[in-house]
Amino acid sequence: MITDKLQRPLGSLRVSVTDRCNLRCRYCMPEQEYVWLPKQSILTFEEITRLVGIFTSLGVAKIRLTGGEPLLRHDLPTLTGMLARNSGVRDLALTTNGVLLAKQAAPLKQAGLGRVTVSLDTLRPDRMRELARTDRHADVLAGIAAARAAGFPLKLNTVVMRGVNDDELVDLIEFAMAHEAEVRFIEYMDVGGATGWSAAQVVSQREILEVLSARYGAIAPVTTGDLSAPAERFRLTDGTIFGIVASTTAPFCRSCDRSRITADGTWFLCLYAERGTDLRDLLRNGASDAVLADLIASTWRGRSDRGAEERLGVVHRAPLYQVDGLRADPHREMHTRGG
Ligand code: SAM
């Protein structure tokens, strides 16, 4: 096992397959225009599969496909099948906004995808129109139904924003129960891209628990399972489990085993990291697997990132980047890093 300076293993890898997205969520892509990664820089399926193979040879076992919106990448089931054939990949998951999921759920299942997480911030189509500038709420619900029908274990991601959707916590728990899904409430994060972020809009883990215990009674923390997972999990008295990703008010950097590859092959050790490591150049210039593996291993061994914890120490907390900084380097965007 390869560990970093804080003894955190190189454990899970998020692979962004595109920086493009078909939604414009206010907390992620609020601008009218974006600078996109150049087309020719986007990794091919073969390049992604080779890179993932090198990561699994170093001990990575969990792969999550993300984006942008990953279902915008043409023929994602083919890539999924290529990755599923790697026996080192023991957990192959997808994070999607669900808009295009209804048609793709069954082919993805057939290709070997193991789990699906759908982002669902509201149950109200009118609210989604405002929040994500889309009329396709019904398509997201159809995507969730199709994922269930295909037999996927299902999670729902909800970014909770004060005054936007914080009155839907109970409704979302009930929806998740009805669809045999596990909801994870995510604190609004001041990541790159969240140019409208303010501390006042963050609904903390503590507040979320208060609201839910007022409705459901005692809530117990779940202490078994994957403790490196970003969500802290909780159980209601009837057994329903939900999660909270408290990256903003109670970060979990000490157990973070995650890194991220952007669609153009830039490897980031932390969601908040200023810079990443360009793997594409080596990949395209004939570097052997051994050379790439050495670079990845030595870079991970030098990792000491604790981005979310460091943000917690900032006194007057504001968005991480303003628009100019994001335009200067789109790798700073959450939609490029994959969330
Ligand atoms: N398009 C896919 C989706 O919607 O799930 C995958 C990419 S998206 C960037 C991944 C996750 O990041 C989503 O669950 C989204 O809600 C979350 N996210 C984006 N911006 C965020 C922010 N400012 N705070 C917290 N979560 C955020």
XYZ file of N, CA and C in Angstrom, residues 7 18 25 32 42 49 127 166 201 203 234 236 250 253 258 271 285 288 302-303 309-310:
66
model
N -0.008 9.257 6.247
C -0.349 7.816 6.296
C -1.683 7.493 5.632
N -15.299 14.150 -18.931
C -15.544 15.364 -19.722
C -15.681 16.541 -18.765
N -25.751 24.426 -12.471
C -26.114 24.558 -11.061
C -25.455 25.805 -10.469
N -22.223 32.638 -17.289
C -22.858 32.497 -18.605
C -21.925 31.772 -19.572
N -8.382 15.929 -24.464
C -9.228 14.988 -23.705
C -8.720 13.553 -23.916
N -8.126 3.991 -19.703
C -8.026 2.599 -19.235
C -6.588 2.276 -18.822
N -38.172 24.762 -8.905
C -36.954 25.099 -8.167
C -35.706 24.682 -8.956
N -33.251 24.183 1.622
C -33.093 23.635 2.982
C -34.431 23.291 3.629
N -24.839 30.991 3.423
C -25.687 30.035 2.683
C -25.391 28.579 3.029
N -25.556 25.369 5.066
C -26.359 24.727 6.120
C -25.476 23.616 6.683
N -25.614 8.198 9.100
C -26.473 8.233 10.286
C -27.666 7.306 10.070
N -31.756 6.588 11.245
C -32.987 6.982 11.937
C -33.495 5.783 12.732
N -16.959 20.581 8.979
C -16.268 19.516 9.736
C -15.497 18.628 8.764
N -10.226 15.603 6.153
C -8.991 15.425 5.387
C -8.151 14.257 5.917
N -8.675 10.051 -1.488
C -9.145 10.312 -2.853
C -8.196 11.198 -3.647
N -9.171 18.368 -3.719
C -10.150 19.194 -4.429
C -9.738 20.665 -4.424
N 3.784 10.792 -24.772
C 5.158 10.893 -25.280
C 5.960 9.626 -25.022
N 6.778 4.691 -20.257
C 6.323 3.327 -19.942
C 5.397 3.364 -18.732
N 4.564 12.145 -1.348
C 4.859 13.517 -0.914
C 3.614 14.308 -0.547
N 2.460 13.671 -0.614
C 1.193 14.404 -0.398
C 1.001 14.773 1.081
N -9.508 21.389 5.471
C -9.172 21.806 6.844
C -8.500 23.173 6.827
N -7.653 23.404 5.823
C -7.004 24.721 5.742
C -8.027 25.822 5.473
